[in-house]
Amino acid sequence: MNDHQYYQMRTPDEIKKIILDKAITDSRIRAVLLNGSRANQNVPPDGLRDFDIVYIVQQMDSFIADHDWISIFGEKLIWQLPDEMELCSRENKPSESFHYLMLFKDGHRIDLTLFPVEKIKTDFTSDSLTVVWLDKDNLFENIEPASDKDYRVGRPTEKEFRDACNEFWWVSTYIAKGLRRQEISYAKAMMEGPVRKMFLKITDWYIGTRNNFSVAPGLHGKYMRQYLSDEEYIDWLKTYPDAKSKNIWNALFLMTGIFKSFACSIAEKLHFSYNSHEQDNVMSYLRDQHEKAMGTD
């Protein structure tokens, strides 16, 4: 077998059957839940959507003791056991569950979570994007129909809004400092780290104010295209520069312009105050640093 062998992609129904057949025939598995994008009717279907599956199980240690049992799901291209990785912070891991992340050679991916049935009442957190595929003990008979309500952008408090604006403008100065010193990796890290985080947050709130906070723009704004105008979306994408100093400066100034527009719109719609003095001070600083940087190039 060579590395480029073609694998016939299984249908979603075939994957579902494998998942359910295991659960039906294994008495330790008491329920099967589908979460994520395949449970979300607002997400256009495609072949790249993961199967986010939860097995509610008895005797969970018996599954974890020997991981070979997951071979029933197909031939793996790569897989990960995050709960056994030293790279992952123990503080960020659910204390009761165990995860198998599996990408198969036919292109399908299953993210499987095991959760102990005895902890359902005390430690299980429900997800609004949940479809019950199997429930042997009627554990989820009162579950609501799946919706994206847990993932919708929430209305910010005025302090949250002002804090986000302050963080954006504050760390923007770090980008200028990095560019002045020709520390490109540092400037890029600041732009794509804390500054981008606040830029995304303000974009989410902007979308929220225009849609009565009833929509979900998605992780890292992956669905934002549905809620921005074509011009807004194209300009938003232009804020991702390459590693050339000139292009990073251009993207930074474009980003600040979009941020100002979105923030002022949010403030108006939510009757918040916006610190334009802070913004103007930082913009003057950025323009000054840009002029000095261009003078040294």
mmCIF file of N, CA and C in Angstrom, residues 21-113:
data_model
loop_
_atom_site.group_PDB
_atom_site.id
_atom_site.type_symbol
_atom_site.label_atom_id
_atom_site.label_comp_id
_atom_site.label_asym_id
_atom_site.label_seq_id
_atom_site.Cartn_x
_atom_site.Cartn_y
_atom_site.Cartn_z
ATOM 1 N N ASP A 21 -24.169 0.897 16.064
ATOM 2 C CA ASP A 21 -24.046 -0.552 16.216
ATOM 3 C C ASP A 21 -23.194 -0.898 17.428
ATOM 4 N N LYS A 22 -22.094 -0.176 17.612
ATOM 5 C CA LYS A 22 -21.249 -0.413 18.782
ATOM 6 C C LYS A 22 -22.033 -0.163 20.067
ATOM 7 N N ALA A 23 -22.785 0.926 20.087
ATOM 8 C CA ALA A 23 -23.530 1.279 21.295
ATOM 9 C C ALA A 23 -24.652 0.288 21.583
ATOM 10 N N ILE A 24 -25.318 -0.176 20.553
ATOM 11 C CA ILE A 24 -26.445 -1.098 20.729
ATOM 12 C C ILE A 24 -25.964 -2.444 21.269
ATOM 13 N N THR A 25 -24.828 -2.902 20.756
ATOM 14 C CA THR A 25 -24.362 -4.243 21.120
ATOM 15 C C THR A 25 -23.515 -4.264 22.390
ATOM 16 N N ASP A 26 -23.070 -3.100 22.846
ATOM 17 C CA ASP A 26 -22.216 -3.031 24.048
ATOM 18 C C ASP A 26 -23.071 -2.544 25.212
ATOM 19 N N SER A 27 -23.315 -3.414 26.166
ATOM 20 C CA SER A 27 -24.205 -3.078 27.281
ATOM 21 C C SER A 27 -23.639 -1.980 28.171
ATOM 22 N N ARG A 28 -22.344 -1.721 28.075
ATOM 23 C CA ARG A 28 -21.752 -0.659 28.897
ATOM 24 C C ARG A 28 -22.143 0.734 28.402
ATOM 25 N N ILE A 29 -22.507 0.836 27.134
ATOM 26 C CA ILE A 29 -22.872 2.134 26.550
ATOM 27 C C ILE A 29 -24.374 2.330 26.712
ATOM 28 N N ARG A 30 -24.764 3.353 27.461
ATOM 29 C CA ARG A 30 -26.170 3.547 27.812
ATOM 30 C C ARG A 30 -26.875 4.607 26.966
ATOM 31 N N ALA A 31 -26.113 5.500 26.353
ATOM 32 C CA ALA A 31 -26.727 6.530 25.521
ATOM 33 C C ALA A 31 -25.695 7.047 24.521
ATOM 34 N N VAL A 32 -26.211 7.583 23.412
ATOM 35 C CA VAL A 32 -25.363 8.179 22.381
ATOM 36 C C VAL A 32 -25.937 9.549 22.035
ATOM 37 N N LEU A 33 -25.093 10.573 22.113
ATOM 38 C CA LEU A 33 -25.501 11.940 21.801
ATOM 39 C C LEU A 33 -24.661 12.469 20.649
ATOM 40 N N LEU A 34 -25.318 13.209 19.768
ATOM 41 C CA LEU A 34 -24.628 13.931 18.703
ATOM 42 C C LEU A 34 -24.623 15.407 19.059
ATOM 43 N N ASN A 35 -23.420 16.014 19.058
ATOM 44 C CA ASN A 35 -23.271 17.452 19.302
ATOM 45 C C ASN A 35 -22.661 18.119 18.075
ATOM 46 N N GLY A 36 -22.447 19.416 18.176
ATOM 47 C CA GLY A 36 -21.673 20.129 17.165
ATOM 48 C C GLY A 36 -22.419 20.474 15.904
ATOM 49 N N SER A 37 -21.652 20.693 14.831
ATOM 50 C CA SER A 37 -22.220 21.225 13.592
ATOM 51 C C SER A 37 -23.228 20.287 12.942
ATOM 52 N N ARG A 38 -23.073 18.969 13.138
ATOM 53 C CA ARG A 38 -24.044 18.047 12.537
ATOM 54 C C ARG A 38 -25.388 18.079 13.259
ATOM 55 N N ALA A 39 -25.415 18.696 14.441
ATOM 56 C CA ALA A 39 -26.676 18.875 15.159
ATOM 57 C C ALA A 39 -27.267 20.258 14.920
ATOM 58 N N ASN A 40 -26.560 21.076 14.140
ATOM 59 C CA ASN A 40 -26.960 22.468 13.927
ATOM 60 C C ASN A 40 -27.587 22.636 12.552
ATOM 61 N N GLN A 41 -28.879 22.881 12.515
ATOM 62 C CA GLN A 41 -29.585 23.031 11.244
ATOM 63 C C GLN A 41 -29.219 24.328 10.527
ATOM 64 N N ASN A 42 -28.561 25.249 11.221
ATOM 65 C CA ASN A 42 -28.182 26.518 10.598
ATOM 66 C C ASN A 42 -26.847 26.450 9.873
ATOM 67 N N VAL A 43 -26.161 25.312 9.969
ATOM 68 C CA VAL A 43 -24.865 25.149 9.308
ATOM 69 C C VAL A 43 -25.066 24.374 8.010
ATOM 70 N N PRO A 44 -24.642 24.948 6.873
ATOM 71 C CA PRO A 44 -24.774 24.230 5.595
ATOM 72 C C PRO A 44 -24.026 22.907 5.637
ATOM 73 N N PRO A 45 -24.646 21.837 5.177
ATOM 74 C CA PRO A 45 -23.988 20.520 5.244
ATOM 75 C C PRO A 45 -22.826 20.420 4.265
ATOM 76 N N ASP A 46 -21.769 19.753 4.694
ATOM 77 C CA ASP A 46 -20.668 19.400 3.804
ATOM 78 C C ASP A 46 -19.958 18.182 4.369
ATOM 79 N N GLY A 47 -19.066 17.611 3.588
ATOM 80 C CA GLY A 47 -18.396 16.385 3.993
ATOM 81 C C GLY A 47 -17.312 16.576 5.035
ATOM 82 N N LEU A 48 -17.038 17.823 5.423
ATOM 83 C CA LEU A 48 -15.959 18.093 6.371
ATOM 84 C C LEU A 48 -16.444 18.234 7.804
ATOM 85 N N ARG A 49 -17.734 18.163 8.018
ATOM 86 C CA ARG A 49 -18.241 18.305 9.383
ATOM 87 C C ARG A 49 -17.856 17.088 10.224
ATOM 88 N N ASP A 50 -17.390 17.360 11.438
ATOM 89 C CA ASP A 50 -17.027 16.284 12.354
ATOM 90 C C ASP A 50 -18.275 15.596 12.896
ATOM 91 N N PHE A 51 -18.091 14.374 13.337
ATOM 92 C CA PHE A 51 -19.095 13.692 14.148
ATOM 93 C C PHE A 51 -18.682 13.884 15.608
ATOM 94 N N ASP A 52 -19.321 14.819 16.284
ATOM 95 C CA ASP A 52 -19.050 15.057 17.698
ATOM 96 C C ASP A 52 -19.996 14.173 18.507
ATOM 97 N N ILE A 53 -19.461 13.099 19.045
ATOM 98 C CA ILE A 53 -20.267 12.046 19.664
ATOM 99 C C ILE A 53 -19.943 11.921 21.145
ATOM 100 N N VAL A 54 -20.974 11.718 21.943
ATOM 101 C CA VAL A 54 -20.799 11.408 23.362
ATOM 102 C C VAL A 54 -21.383 10.030 23.623
ATOM 103 N N TYR A 55 -20.571 9.135 24.176
ATOM 104 C CA TYR A 55 -21.047 7.863 24.696
ATOM 105 C C TYR A 55 -21.204 8.011 26.213
ATOM 106 N N ILE A 56 -22.408 7.816 26.692
ATOM 107 C CA ILE A 56 -22.634 7.762 28.137
ATOM 108 C C ILE A 56 -22.436 6.311 28.551
ATOM 109 N N VAL A 57 -21.456 6.051 29.426
ATOM 110 C CA VAL A 57 -21.027 4.671 29.635
ATOM 111 C C VAL A 57 -20.971 4.274 31.102
ATOM 112 N N GLN A 58 -21.078 2.977 31.297
ATOM 113 C CA GLN A 58 -20.738 2.344 32.566
ATOM 114 C C GLN A 58 -19.315 1.781 32.445
ATOM 115 N N GLN A 59 -18.662 1.594 33.590
ATOM 116 C CA GLN A 59 -17.330 0.981 33.614
ATOM 117 C C GLN A 59 -16.365 1.693 32.646
ATOM 118 N N MET A 60 -16.269 2.989 32.765
ATOM 119 C CA MET A 60 -15.467 3.756 31.809
ATOM 120 C C MET A 60 -14.018 3.309 31.790
ATOM 121 N N ASP A 61 -13.489 2.894 32.927
ATOM 122 C CA ASP A 61 -12.096 2.456 32.976
ATOM 123 C C ASP A 61 -11.831 1.273 32.050
ATOM 124 N N SER A 62 -12.842 0.459 31.824
ATOM 125 C CA SER A 62 -12.647 -0.698 30.959
ATOM 126 C C SER A 62 -12.448 -0.288 29.497
ATOM 127 N N PHE A 63 -12.991 0.854 29.101
ATOM 128 C CA PHE A 63 -12.744 1.369 27.749
ATOM 129 C C PHE A 63 -11.327 1.928 27.651
ATOM 130 N N ILE A 64 -10.940 2.698 28.651
ATOM 131 C CA ILE A 64 -9.675 3.419 28.608
ATOM 132 C C ILE A 64 -8.481 2.483 28.787
ATOM 133 N N ALA A 65 -8.695 1.345 29.413
ATOM 134 C CA ALA A 65 -7.602 0.415 29.693
ATOM 135 C C ALA A 65 -6.950 -0.114 28.416
ATOM 136 N N ASP A 66 -7.725 -0.221 27.352
ATOM 137 C CA ASP A 66 -7.197 -0.735 26.084
ATOM 138 C C ASP A 66 -7.856 0.036 24.949
ATOM 139 N N HIS A 67 -7.089 0.916 24.298
ATOM 140 C CA HIS A 67 -7.658 1.796 23.274
ATOM 141 C C HIS A 67 -7.892 1.102 21.934
ATOM 142 N N ASP A 68 -7.524 -0.158 21.817
ATOM 143 C CA ASP A 68 -7.671 -0.854 20.538
ATOM 144 C C ASP A 68 -9.131 -0.963 20.088
ATOM 145 N N TRP A 69 -10.067 -0.844 21.006
ATOM 146 C CA TRP A 69 -11.483 -1.012 20.655
ATOM 147 C C TRP A 69 -11.957 0.023 19.644
ATOM 148 N N ILE A 70 -11.281 1.186 19.574
ATOM 149 C CA ILE A 70 -11.760 2.227 18.663
ATOM 150 C C ILE A 70 -11.444 1.906 17.200
ATOM 151 N N SER A 71 -10.743 0.799 16.949
ATOM 152 C CA SER A 71 -10.464 0.400 15.566
ATOM 153 C C SER A 71 -11.745 0.097 14.794
ATOM 154 N N ILE A 72 -12.841 -0.135 15.500
ATOM 155 C CA ILE A 72 -14.115 -0.412 14.828
ATOM 156 C C ILE A 72 -14.576 0.767 13.979
ATOM 157 N N PHE A 73 -14.083 1.973 14.269
ATOM 158 C CA PHE A 73 -14.563 3.157 13.567
ATOM 159 C C PHE A 73 -13.876 3.372 12.219
ATOM 160 N N GLY A 74 -12.804 2.653 11.950
ATOM 161 C CA GLY A 74 -12.138 2.783 10.655
ATOM 162 C C GLY A 74 -10.635 2.899 10.786
ATOM 163 N N GLU A 75 -9.968 3.007 9.620
ATOM 164 C CA GLU A 75 -8.514 3.100 9.594
ATOM 165 C C GLU A 75 -8.106 4.549 9.811
ATOM 166 N N LYS A 76 -7.352 4.790 10.859
ATOM 167 C CA LYS A 76 -7.035 6.153 11.265
ATOM 168 C C LYS A 76 -5.859 6.717 10.473
ATOM 169 N N LEU A 77 -6.004 7.970 10.076
ATOM 170 C CA LEU A 77 -4.899 8.725 9.496
ATOM 171 C C LEU A 77 -4.025 9.300 10.609
ATOM 172 N N ILE A 78 -4.679 9.869 11.614
ATOM 173 C CA ILE A 78 -4.016 10.391 12.803
ATOM 174 C C ILE A 78 -5.067 10.472 13.899
ATOM 175 N N TRP A 79 -4.608 10.344 15.133
ATOM 176 C CA TRP A 79 -5.555 10.456 16.246
ATOM 177 C C TRP A 79 -4.849 11.071 17.433
ATOM 178 N N GLN A 80 -5.649 11.462 18.415
ATOM 179 C CA GLN A 80 -5.098 12.144 19.586
ATOM 180 C C GLN A 80 -5.921 11.775 20.811
ATOM 181 N N LEU A 81 -5.198 11.636 21.925
ATOM 182 C CA LEU A 81 -5.823 11.404 23.219
ATOM 183 C C LEU A 81 -5.463 12.593 24.110
ATOM 184 N N PRO A 82 -6.202 13.691 24.035
ATOM 185 C CA PRO A 82 -5.807 14.910 24.750
ATOM 186 C C PRO A 82 -5.708 14.739 26.256
ATOM 187 N N ASP A 83 -6.491 13.820 26.817
ATOM 188 C CA ASP A 83 -6.467 13.629 28.266
ATOM 189 C C ASP A 83 -5.197 12.920 28.741
ATOM 190 N N GLU A 84 -4.427 12.371 27.814
ATOM 191 C CA GLU A 84 -3.182 11.709 28.179
ATOM 192 C C GLU A 84 -1.954 12.509 27.753
ATOM 193 N N MET A 85 -2.162 13.702 27.220
ATOM 194 C CA MET A 85 -1.057 14.502 26.706
ATOM 195 C C MET A 85 -0.531 15.459 27.768
ATOM 196 N N GLU A 86 0.783 15.471 27.928
ATOM 197 C CA GLU A 86 1.399 16.390 28.879
ATOM 198 C C GLU A 86 1.369 17.829 28.383
ATOM 199 N N LEU A 87 1.186 18.030 27.070
ATOM 200 C CA LEU A 87 1.106 19.378 26.518
ATOM 201 C C LEU A 87 -0.156 20.097 26.945
ATOM 202 N N CYS A 88 -1.200 19.346 27.281
ATOM 203 C CA CYS A 88 -2.481 19.936 27.639
ATOM 204 C C CYS A 88 -2.519 20.237 29.132
ATOM 205 N N SER A 89 -3.026 21.397 29.465
ATOM 206 C CA SER A 89 -3.129 21.791 30.866
ATOM 207 C C SER A 89 -4.210 20.987 31.563
ATOM 208 N N ARG A 90 -3.847 20.363 32.653
ATOM 209 C CA ARG A 90 -4.826 19.581 33.409
ATOM 210 C C ARG A 90 -5.976 20.444 33.916
ATOM 211 N N GLU A 91 -5.699 21.723 34.146
ATOM 212 C CA GLU A 91 -6.738 22.614 34.668
ATOM 213 C C GLU A 91 -7.855 22.828 33.664
ATOM 214 N N ASN A 92 -7.556 22.652 32.370
ATOM 215 C CA ASN A 92 -8.547 22.910 31.333
ATOM 216 C C ASN A 92 -9.288 21.661 30.891
ATOM 217 N N LYS A 93 -9.015 20.539 31.529
ATOM 218 C CA LYS A 93 -9.648 19.295 31.116
ATOM 219 C C LYS A 93 -10.864 18.975 31.974
ATOM 220 N N PRO A 94 -11.939 18.494 31.346
ATOM 221 C CA PRO A 94 -13.053 18.001 32.156
ATOM 222 C C PRO A 94 -12.565 16.862 33.042
ATOM 223 N N SER A 95 -12.982 16.858 34.277
ATOM 224 C CA SER A 95 -12.432 15.911 35.237
ATOM 225 C C SER A 95 -12.995 14.503 35.068
ATOM 226 N N GLU A 96 -14.156 14.385 34.463
ATOM 227 C CA GLU A 96 -14.825 13.082 34.425
ATOM 228 C C GLU A 96 -14.800 12.407 33.057
ATOM 229 N N SER A 97 -14.621 13.147 31.985
ATOM 230 C CA SER A 97 -14.756 12.585 30.644
ATOM 231 C C SER A 97 -13.406 12.173 30.062
ATOM 232 N N PHE A 98 -13.474 11.419 28.966
ATOM 233 C CA PHE A 98 -12.273 10.998 28.252
ATOM 234 C C PHE A 98 -12.555 11.153 26.758
ATOM 235 N N HIS A 99 -11.529 11.651 26.021
ATOM 236 C CA HIS A 99 -11.752 12.030 24.627
ATOM 237 C C HIS A 99 -10.858 11.245 23.665
ATOM 238 N N TYR A 100 -11.474 10.829 22.553
ATOM 239 C CA TYR A 100 -10.758 10.261 21.422
ATOM 240 C C TYR A 100 -11.008 11.170 20.219
ATOM 241 N N LEU A 101 -9.958 11.771 19.683
ATOM 242 C CA LEU A 101 -10.063 12.595 18.480
ATOM 243 C C LEU A 101 -9.474 11.804 17.332
ATOM 244 N N MET A 102 -10.277 11.494 16.311
ATOM 245 C CA MET A 102 -9.857 10.555 15.275
ATOM 246 C C MET A 102 -10.164 11.094 13.880
ATOM 247 N N LEU A 103 -9.132 11.181 13.045
ATOM 248 C CA LEU A 103 -9.302 11.497 11.630
ATOM 249 C C LEU A 103 -8.973 10.244 10.841
ATOM 250 N N PHE A 104 -9.907 9.825 9.992
ATOM 251 C CA PHE A 104 -9.757 8.560 9.288
ATOM 252 C C PHE A 104 -9.256 8.773 7.859
ATOM 253 N N LYS A 105 -8.721 7.729 7.276
ATOM 254 C CA LYS A 105 -8.107 7.827 5.962
ATOM 255 C C LYS A 105 -9.108 8.134 4.868
ATOM 256 N N ASP A 106 -10.398 7.946 5.133
ATOM 257 C CA ASP A 106 -11.392 8.304 4.116
ATOM 258 C C ASP A 106 -11.858 9.754 4.253
ATOM 259 N N GLY A 107 -11.265 10.491 5.227
ATOM 260 C CA GLY A 107 -11.581 11.908 5.368
ATOM 261 C C GLY A 107 -12.553 12.241 6.474
ATOM 262 N N HIS A 108 -13.273 11.266 7.012
ATOM 263 C CA HIS A 108 -14.204 11.529 8.104
ATOM 264 C C HIS A 108 -13.443 11.716 9.417
ATOM 265 N N ARG A 109 -14.057 12.481 10.310
ATOM 266 C CA ARG A 109 -13.484 12.687 11.639
ATOM 267 C C ARG A 109 -14.559 12.437 12.682
ATOM 268 N N ILE A 110 -14.175 11.716 13.726
ATOM 269 C CA ILE A 110 -15.042 11.487 14.882
ATOM 270 C C ILE A 110 -14.327 12.006 16.118
ATOM 271 N N ASP A 111 -14.976 12.906 16.825
ATOM 272 C CA ASP A 111 -14.507 13.344 18.139
ATOM 273 C C ASP A 111 -15.418 12.684 19.167
ATOM 274 N N LEU A 112 -14.906 11.658 19.811
ATOM 275 C CA LEU A 112 -15.708 10.831 20.701
ATOM 276 C C LEU A 112 -15.370 11.131 22.154
ATOM 277 N N THR A 113 -16.397 11.427 22.923
ATOM 278 C CA THR A 113 -16.243 11.668 24.356
ATOM 279 C C THR A 113 -16.926 10.553 25.126
#
